[in-house]
Short mmCIF file of C-alpha atoms and ligand atoms in Angstrom, two decimals:
data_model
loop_
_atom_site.label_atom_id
_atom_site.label_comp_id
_atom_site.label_asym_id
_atom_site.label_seq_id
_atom_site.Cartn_x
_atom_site.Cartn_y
_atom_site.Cartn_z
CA UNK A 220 -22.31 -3.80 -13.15
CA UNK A 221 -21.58 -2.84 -16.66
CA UNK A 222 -25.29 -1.85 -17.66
CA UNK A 223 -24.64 2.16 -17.00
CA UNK A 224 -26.35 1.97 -13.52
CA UNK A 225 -23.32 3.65 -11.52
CA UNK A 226 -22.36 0.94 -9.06
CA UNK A 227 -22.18 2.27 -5.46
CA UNK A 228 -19.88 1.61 -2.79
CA UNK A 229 -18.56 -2.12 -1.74
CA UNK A 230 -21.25 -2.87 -4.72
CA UNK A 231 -18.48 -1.23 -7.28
CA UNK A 232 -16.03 -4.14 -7.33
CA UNK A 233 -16.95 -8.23 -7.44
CA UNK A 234 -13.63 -8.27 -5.15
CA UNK A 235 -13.88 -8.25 -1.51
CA UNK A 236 -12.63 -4.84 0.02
CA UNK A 237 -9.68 -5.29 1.96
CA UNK A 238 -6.95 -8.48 0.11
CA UNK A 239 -4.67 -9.72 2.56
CA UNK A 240 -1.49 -8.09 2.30
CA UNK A 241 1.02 -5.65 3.28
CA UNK A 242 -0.44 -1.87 3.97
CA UNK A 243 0.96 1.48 4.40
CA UNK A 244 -0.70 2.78 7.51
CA UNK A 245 1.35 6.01 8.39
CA UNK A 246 4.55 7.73 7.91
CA UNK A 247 7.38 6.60 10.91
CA UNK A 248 7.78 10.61 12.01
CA UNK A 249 4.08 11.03 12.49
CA UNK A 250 4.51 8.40 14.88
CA UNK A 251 7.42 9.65 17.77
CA UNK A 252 8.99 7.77 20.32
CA UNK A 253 5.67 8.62 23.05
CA UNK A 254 2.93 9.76 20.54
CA UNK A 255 -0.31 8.07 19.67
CA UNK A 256 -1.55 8.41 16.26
CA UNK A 257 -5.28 7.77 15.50
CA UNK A 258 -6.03 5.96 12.09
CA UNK A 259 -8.88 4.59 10.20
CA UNK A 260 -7.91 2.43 7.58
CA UNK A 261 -8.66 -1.33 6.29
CA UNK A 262 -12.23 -0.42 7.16
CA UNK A 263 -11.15 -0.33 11.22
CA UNK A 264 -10.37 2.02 13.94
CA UNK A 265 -6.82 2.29 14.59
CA UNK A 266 -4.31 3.36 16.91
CA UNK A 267 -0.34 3.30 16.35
CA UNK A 268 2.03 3.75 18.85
CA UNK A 269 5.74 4.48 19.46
CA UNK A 270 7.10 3.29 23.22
CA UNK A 271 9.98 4.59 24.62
CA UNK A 272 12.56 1.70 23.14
CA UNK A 273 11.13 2.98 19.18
CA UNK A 274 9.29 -0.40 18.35
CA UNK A 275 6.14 0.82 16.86
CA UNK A 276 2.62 -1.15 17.06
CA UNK A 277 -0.62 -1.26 15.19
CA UNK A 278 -3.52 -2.30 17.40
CA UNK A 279 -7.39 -2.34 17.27
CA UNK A 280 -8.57 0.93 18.51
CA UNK A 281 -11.05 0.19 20.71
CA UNK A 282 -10.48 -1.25 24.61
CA UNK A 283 -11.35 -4.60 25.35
CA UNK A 284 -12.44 -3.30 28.49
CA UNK A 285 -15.39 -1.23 27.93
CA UNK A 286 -14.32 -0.03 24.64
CA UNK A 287 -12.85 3.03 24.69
CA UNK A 288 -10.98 4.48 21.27
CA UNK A 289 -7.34 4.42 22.27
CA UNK A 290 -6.79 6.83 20.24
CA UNK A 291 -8.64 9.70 21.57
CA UNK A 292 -6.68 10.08 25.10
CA UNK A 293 -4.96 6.90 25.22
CA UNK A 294 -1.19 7.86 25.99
CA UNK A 295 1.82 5.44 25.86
CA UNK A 296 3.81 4.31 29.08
CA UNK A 297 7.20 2.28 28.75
CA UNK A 298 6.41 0.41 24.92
CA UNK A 299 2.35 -0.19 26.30
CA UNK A 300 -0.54 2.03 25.57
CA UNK A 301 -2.71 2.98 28.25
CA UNK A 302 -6.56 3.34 27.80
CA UNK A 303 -8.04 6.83 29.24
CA UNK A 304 -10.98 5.31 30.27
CA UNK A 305 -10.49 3.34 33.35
CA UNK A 306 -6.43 3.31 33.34
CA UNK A 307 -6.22 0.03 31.62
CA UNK A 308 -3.22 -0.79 30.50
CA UNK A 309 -1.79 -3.42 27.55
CA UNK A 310 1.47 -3.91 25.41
CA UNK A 311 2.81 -4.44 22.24
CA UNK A 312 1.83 -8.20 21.95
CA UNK A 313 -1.77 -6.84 23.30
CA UNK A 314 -1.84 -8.20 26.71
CA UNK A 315 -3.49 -6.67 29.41
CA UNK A 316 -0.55 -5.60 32.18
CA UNK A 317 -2.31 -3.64 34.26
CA UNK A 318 -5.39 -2.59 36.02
CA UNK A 319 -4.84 0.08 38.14
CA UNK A 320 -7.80 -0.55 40.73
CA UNK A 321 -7.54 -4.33 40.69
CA UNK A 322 -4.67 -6.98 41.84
CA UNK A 323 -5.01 -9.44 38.69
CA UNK A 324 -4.54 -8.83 35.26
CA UNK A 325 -7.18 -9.75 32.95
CA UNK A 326 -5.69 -12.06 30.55
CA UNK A 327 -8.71 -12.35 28.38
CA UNK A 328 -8.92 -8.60 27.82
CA UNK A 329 -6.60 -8.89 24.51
CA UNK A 330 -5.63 -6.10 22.26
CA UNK A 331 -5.61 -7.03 18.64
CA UNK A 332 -2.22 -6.17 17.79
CA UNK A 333 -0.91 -6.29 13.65
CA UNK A 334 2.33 -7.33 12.49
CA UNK A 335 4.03 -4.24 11.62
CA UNK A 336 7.33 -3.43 9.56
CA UNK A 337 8.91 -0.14 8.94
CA UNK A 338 9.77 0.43 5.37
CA UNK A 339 10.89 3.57 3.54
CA UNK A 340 10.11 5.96 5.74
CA UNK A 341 6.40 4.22 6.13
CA UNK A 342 4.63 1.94 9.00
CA UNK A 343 3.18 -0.94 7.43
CA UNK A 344 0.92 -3.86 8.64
CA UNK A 345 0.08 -7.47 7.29
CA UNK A 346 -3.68 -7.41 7.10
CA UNK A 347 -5.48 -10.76 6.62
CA UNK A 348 -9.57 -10.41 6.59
CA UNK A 349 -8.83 -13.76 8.27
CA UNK A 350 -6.91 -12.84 11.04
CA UNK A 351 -3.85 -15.32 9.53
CA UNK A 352 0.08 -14.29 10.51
CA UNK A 353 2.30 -13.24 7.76
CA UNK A 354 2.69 -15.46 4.98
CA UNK A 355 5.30 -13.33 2.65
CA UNK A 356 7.30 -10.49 3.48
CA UNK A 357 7.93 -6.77 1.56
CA UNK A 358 11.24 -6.75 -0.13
CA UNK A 359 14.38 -4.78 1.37
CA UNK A 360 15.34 -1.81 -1.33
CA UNK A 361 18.56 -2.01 -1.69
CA UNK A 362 18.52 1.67 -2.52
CA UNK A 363 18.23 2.71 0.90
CA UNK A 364 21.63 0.97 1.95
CA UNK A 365 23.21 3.38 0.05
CA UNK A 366 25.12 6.26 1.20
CA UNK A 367 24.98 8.07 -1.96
CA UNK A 368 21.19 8.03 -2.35
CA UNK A 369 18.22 9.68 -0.05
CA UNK A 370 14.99 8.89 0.77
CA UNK A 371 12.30 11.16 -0.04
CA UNK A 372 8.45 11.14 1.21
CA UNK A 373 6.81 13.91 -0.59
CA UNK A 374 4.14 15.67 2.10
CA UNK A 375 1.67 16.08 -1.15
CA UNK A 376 2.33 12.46 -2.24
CA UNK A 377 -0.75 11.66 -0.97
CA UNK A 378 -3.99 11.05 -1.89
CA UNK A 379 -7.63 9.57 -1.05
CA UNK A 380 -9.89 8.48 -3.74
CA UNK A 381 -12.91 6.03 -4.59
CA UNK A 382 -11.15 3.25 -5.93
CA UNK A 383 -9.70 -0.03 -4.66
CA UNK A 384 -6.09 -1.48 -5.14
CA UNK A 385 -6.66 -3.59 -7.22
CA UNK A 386 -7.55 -1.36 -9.89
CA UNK A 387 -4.53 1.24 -8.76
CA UNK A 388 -2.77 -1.38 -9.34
CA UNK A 389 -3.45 -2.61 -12.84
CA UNK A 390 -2.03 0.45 -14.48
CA UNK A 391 1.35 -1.14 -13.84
CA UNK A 392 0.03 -3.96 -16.83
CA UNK A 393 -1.73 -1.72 -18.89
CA UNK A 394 0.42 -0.60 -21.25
CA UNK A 395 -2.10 1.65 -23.84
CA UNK A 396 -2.77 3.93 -20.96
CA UNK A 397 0.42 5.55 -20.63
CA UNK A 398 0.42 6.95 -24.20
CA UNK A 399 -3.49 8.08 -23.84
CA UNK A 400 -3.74 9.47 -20.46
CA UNK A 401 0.02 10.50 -19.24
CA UNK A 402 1.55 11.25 -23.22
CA UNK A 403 3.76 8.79 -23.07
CA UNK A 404 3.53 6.95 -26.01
CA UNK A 405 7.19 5.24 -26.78
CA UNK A 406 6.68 1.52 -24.72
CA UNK A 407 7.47 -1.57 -26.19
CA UNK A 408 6.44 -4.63 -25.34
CA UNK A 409 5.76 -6.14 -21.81
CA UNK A 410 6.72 -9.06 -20.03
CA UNK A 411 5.26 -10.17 -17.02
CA UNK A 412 6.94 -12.55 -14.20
CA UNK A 413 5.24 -13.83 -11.33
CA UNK A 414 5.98 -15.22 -8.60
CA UNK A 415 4.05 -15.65 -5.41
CA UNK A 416 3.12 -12.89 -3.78
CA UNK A 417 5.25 -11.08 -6.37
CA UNK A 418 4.35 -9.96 -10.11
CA UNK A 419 7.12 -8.17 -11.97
CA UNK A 420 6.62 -6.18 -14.87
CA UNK A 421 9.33 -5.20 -17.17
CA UNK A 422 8.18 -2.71 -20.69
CA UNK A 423 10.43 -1.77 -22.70
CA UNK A 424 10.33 2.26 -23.24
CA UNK A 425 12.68 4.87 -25.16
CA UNK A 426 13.60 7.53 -23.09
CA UNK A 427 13.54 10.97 -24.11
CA UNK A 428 16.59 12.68 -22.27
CA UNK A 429 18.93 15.91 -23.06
CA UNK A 430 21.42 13.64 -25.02
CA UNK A 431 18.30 12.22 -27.08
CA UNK A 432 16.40 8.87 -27.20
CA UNK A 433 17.57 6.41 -25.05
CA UNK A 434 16.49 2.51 -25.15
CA UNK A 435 15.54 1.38 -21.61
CA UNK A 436 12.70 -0.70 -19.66
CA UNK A 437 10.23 0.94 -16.65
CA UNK A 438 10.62 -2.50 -14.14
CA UNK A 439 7.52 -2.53 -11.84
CA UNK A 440 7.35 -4.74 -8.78
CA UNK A 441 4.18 -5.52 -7.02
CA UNK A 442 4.23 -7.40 -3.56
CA UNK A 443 0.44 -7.90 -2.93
CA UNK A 444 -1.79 -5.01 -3.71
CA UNK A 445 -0.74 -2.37 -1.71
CA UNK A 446 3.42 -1.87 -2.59
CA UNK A 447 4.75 -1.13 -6.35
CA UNK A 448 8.49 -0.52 -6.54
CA UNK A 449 8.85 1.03 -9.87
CA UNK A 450 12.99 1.58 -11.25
CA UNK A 451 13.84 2.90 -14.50
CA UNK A 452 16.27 1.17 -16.38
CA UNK A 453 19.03 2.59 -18.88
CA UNK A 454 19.35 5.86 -17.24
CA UNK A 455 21.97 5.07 -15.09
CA UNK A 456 21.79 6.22 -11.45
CA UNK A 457 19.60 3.87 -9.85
CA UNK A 458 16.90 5.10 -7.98
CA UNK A 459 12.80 4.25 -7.31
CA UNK A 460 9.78 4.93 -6.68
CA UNK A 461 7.48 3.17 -3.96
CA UNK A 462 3.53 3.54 -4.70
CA UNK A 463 1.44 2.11 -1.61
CA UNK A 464 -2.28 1.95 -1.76
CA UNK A 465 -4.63 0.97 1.57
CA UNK A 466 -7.98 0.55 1.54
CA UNK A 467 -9.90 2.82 3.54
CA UNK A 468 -13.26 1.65 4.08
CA UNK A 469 -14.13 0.06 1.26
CA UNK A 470 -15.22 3.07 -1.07
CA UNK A 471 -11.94 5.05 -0.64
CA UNK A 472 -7.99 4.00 -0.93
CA UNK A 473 -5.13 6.48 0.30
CA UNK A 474 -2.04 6.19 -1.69
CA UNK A 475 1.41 7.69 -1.26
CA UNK A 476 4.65 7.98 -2.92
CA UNK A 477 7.97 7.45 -1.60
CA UNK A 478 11.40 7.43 -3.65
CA UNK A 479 14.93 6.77 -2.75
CA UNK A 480 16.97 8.54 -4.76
CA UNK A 481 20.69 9.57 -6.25
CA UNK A 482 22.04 12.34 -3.97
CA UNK A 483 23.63 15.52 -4.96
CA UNK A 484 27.29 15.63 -3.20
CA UNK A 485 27.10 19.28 -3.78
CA UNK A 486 23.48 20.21 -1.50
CA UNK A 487 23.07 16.98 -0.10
CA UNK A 488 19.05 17.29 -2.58
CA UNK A 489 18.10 14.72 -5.10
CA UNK A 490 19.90 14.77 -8.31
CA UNK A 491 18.42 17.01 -11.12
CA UNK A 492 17.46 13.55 -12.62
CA UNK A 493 15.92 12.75 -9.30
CA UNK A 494 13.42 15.73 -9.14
CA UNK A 495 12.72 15.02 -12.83
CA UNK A 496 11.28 11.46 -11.33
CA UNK A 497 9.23 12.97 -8.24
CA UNK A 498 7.46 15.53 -11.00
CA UNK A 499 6.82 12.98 -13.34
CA UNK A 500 5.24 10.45 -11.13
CA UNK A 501 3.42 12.96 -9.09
CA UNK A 502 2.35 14.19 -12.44
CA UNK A 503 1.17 10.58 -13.63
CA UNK A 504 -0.73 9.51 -10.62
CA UNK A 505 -2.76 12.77 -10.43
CA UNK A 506 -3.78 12.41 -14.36
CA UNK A 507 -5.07 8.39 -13.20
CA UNK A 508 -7.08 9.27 -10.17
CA UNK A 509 -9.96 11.24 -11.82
CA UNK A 510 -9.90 7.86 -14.52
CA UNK A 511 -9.81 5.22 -11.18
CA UNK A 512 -12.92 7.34 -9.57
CA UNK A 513 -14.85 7.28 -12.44
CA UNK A 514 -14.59 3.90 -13.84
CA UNK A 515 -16.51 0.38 -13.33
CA UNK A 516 -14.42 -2.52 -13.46
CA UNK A 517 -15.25 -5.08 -16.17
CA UNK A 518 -14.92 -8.43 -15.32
CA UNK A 519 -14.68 -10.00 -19.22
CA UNK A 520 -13.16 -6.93 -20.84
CA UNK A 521 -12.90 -6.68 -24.66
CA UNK A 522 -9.41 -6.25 -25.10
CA UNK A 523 -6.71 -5.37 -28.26
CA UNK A 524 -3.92 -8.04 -28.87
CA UNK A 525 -1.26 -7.41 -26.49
CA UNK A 526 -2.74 -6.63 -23.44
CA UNK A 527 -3.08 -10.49 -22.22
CA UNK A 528 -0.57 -9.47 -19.25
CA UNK A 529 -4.14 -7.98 -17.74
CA UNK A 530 -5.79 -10.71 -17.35
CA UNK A 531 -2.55 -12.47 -16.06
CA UNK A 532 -1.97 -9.82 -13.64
CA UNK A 533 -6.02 -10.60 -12.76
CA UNK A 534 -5.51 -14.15 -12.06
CA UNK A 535 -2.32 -13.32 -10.16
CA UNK A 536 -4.10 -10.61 -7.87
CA UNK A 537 -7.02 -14.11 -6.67
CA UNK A 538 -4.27 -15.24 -4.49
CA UNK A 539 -4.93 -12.43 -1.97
CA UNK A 540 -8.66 -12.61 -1.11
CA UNK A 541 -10.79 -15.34 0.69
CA UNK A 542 -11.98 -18.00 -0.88
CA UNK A 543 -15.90 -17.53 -1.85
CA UNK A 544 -17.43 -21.23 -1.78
CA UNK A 545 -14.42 -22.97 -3.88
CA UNK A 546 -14.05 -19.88 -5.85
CA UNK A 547 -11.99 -16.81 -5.34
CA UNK A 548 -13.64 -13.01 -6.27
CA UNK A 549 -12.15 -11.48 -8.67
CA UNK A 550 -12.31 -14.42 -11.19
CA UNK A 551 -12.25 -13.50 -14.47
CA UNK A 552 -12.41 -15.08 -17.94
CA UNK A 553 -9.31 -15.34 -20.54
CA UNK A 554 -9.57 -14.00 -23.54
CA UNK A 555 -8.73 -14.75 -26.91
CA UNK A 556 -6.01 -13.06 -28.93
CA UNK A 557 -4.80 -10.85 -25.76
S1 FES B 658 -12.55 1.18 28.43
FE1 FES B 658 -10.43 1.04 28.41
S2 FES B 658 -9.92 0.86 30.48
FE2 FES B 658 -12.06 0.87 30.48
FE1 FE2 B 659 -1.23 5.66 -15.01
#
C-alpha cells in the first residue's frame, strides 16, 4: 500500500467500504409528499419515497418481482410505491399489497426497506453491511428547537470525491493540518472523549475576531462515520455545522454541509457571524478534498508527539465494520510518544 504503487479502488483502504452507521442519503425537499427520488449510494440502487401522510422510506431499488428499478417509473400511491413493471405494489415496511392481475398477495416478494430518520433538513438511513436494526441513534441538535436560529443547507455544500469516511473523518483529530492546509495555525491542545458510537473532540483555538483574539475551543462530535457536528465555543451565539459523508460505491463518498444558525431579527438571514461560518467551512472542506483524493492511508504512521488522539480516533472508528476472522479492518498499531 505504502510502496508508491497508487492503490486502486476498494484496494485503497484495508477498511471495508461501507461501516455500519448512520448515512445522509438525500435532502427532505428533493423528496415531496408523491415524488420518487432515484439514488445510488452505499454501493446499491436506491429509491426514496414520500407517501401522501409525509413518512419517507429508503428501499432497495430493484422489484422483487422481476426486478424492475423502482426508481425509473415507479410512482407512489397512498405511503406504498408501485413498480412500473407489472403494477406491483409494496409499502413502507416492504410488503407486497398488491398485485393487480392476481387475488393473493405475495408475501415472500419483500422490499428491503432501511430505517430512516429525518435530520437537519437531510434523509438519513442506518446501514449495516449485515443487514442488523439500529443499534445507536443520531443526536437531536438542540439548535434547531430554537426560534431564534435557522437552518441552512447550502445547494453547493456538496461534493463527490475518491475517498472514504473514514479518512474525511480523521481531520476532526488531526490537529497539524489545520495550520498547513486551511492557515489556521492558533490550536491548542486536544482532548478526545469517546463514547460508543460517539467520539468528541474538543481543541482549544484563539479566535481571531473584530474585537481581537479571543480564547475558545472548536468541539467536534462524530456519531459513526458519516455525521460530525462541529460548534465553536467562546464566540457566543451558538450555532453548528453538520458534515455528513456516504459512501458511494466504494471509490467515491458525497459529503454535504448543513448549519443551523443565529438568525438576523432584522432579514430573517443568518447573522453576519453566521455567513462568516458557512464561508469558512465551505472554504476548509474544498482546500481537504484535493489532499483526501490524493492520499494512501498508512496503517502504522510515523507520527510527532501530540497527535496520539489519531490513533485513538483509529481504534474508536473498528467498532463500525465486520469482524474479519476475530479481527476488525482497520486495525492499527499504537505508537510510541504520540
Ligand atoms: S418487476 Fe416489478 S412488478 Fe414486475
Ligand atoms: Fe481539514
Amino acid at each position: 500500500m505504502a510502496d508508491g504503487r497508487w492503490p486502486s479502488g476498494s484496494a485503497r483502504f484495508p477498511f471495508a467500504p461501507f461501516p455500519r452507521g448512520w448515512y445522509n442519503v438525500v435532502p427532505s425537499d428533493q423528496v415531496q409528499a408523491g415524488q420518487v427520488a432515484r439514488l445510488h449510494l452505499l454501493g446499491r440502487e436506491l429509491v426514496c419515497f414520500r407517501g401522501v401522510s409525509g413518512a419517507v422510506t429508503v428501499a432497495d431499488a430493484y422489484c422483487p418481482h422481476l426486478g424492475a428499478h423502482l426508481g425509473v417509473g415507479g410512482y407512489v400511491r397512498g405511503d406504498d410505491i408501485v413498480c412500473p413493471f407489472h403494477g406491483w405494489c409494496f409499502d413502507a415496511r416492504g410488503e407486497n399489497v398488491d398485485i393487480p392481475y392476481a387475488d393473493r398477495v405475495n408475501r415472500r416478494a419483500r422490499l428491503a426497506v432501511y430505517a430512516t430518520r429525518e435530520l437537519a433538513g437531510m434523509v438519513f438511513v442506518w446501514f449495516d453491511p449485515e443487514g442488523g436494526p439500529p443499534t445507536w441513534h443520531l443526536p437531536e441538535l438542540a439548535e434547531l428547537d430554537s426560534e431564534d436560529h435557522l437552518l441552512v443547507c447550502p445547494p453547493e455544500g456538496c461534493w463527490r470525491f475518491a475517498s472514504h469516511p473514514q479518512e474525511v473523518l480523521e481531520n476532526v483529530v488531526d490537529v497539524a493540518h489545520f495550520k498547513f492546509v486551511h492557515g489556521v495555525g492558533a490550536f491548542g491542545g486536544l482532548e478526545v472523549e469517546i463514547e460508543g458510537p460517539r467520539c468528541r473532540t474538543a481543541a482549544e483555538v484563539t479566535f481571531t475576531t473584530p474585537r481581537g483574539p479571543t480564547e475558545g475551543a472548536v468541539v467536534s462530535e462524530l456519531w459513526g462515520l458519516g455525521f460530525d457536528v462541529v460548534r465553536q465555543r467562546g464566540l457566543g451565539a451558538p450555532a453548528c455545522g453538520v458534515l455528513t459523508v456516504t459512501p458511494v460505491d466504494g471509490i467515491q463518498v458525497e459529503a454535504r454541509y448543513m448549519f443551523v444558525l443565529p438568525k438576523d431579527p432584522a432579514t430573517s438571514e443568518p447573522t453576519r457571524y453566521g455567513k462568516g461560518l458557512i464561508a469558512e467551512f465551505m472554504r476548509q472542506i474544498v482546500q481537504d478534498i484535493p489532499i483526501w483524493e490524493a492520499k494512501v492511508y498508512r496503517e502504522t504512521p510515523s507520527l510527532a508527539g501530540g497527535e496520539g488522539p489519531i490513533m485513538e480516533y483509529r481504534r474508536w472508528a473498528r467498532q463500525f465494520y465486520p469482524e474479519v476472522q476475530g479481527q476488525a479492518p482497520g486495525a492499527c498499531a499504537d505508537v510510541a510518544g504520540g
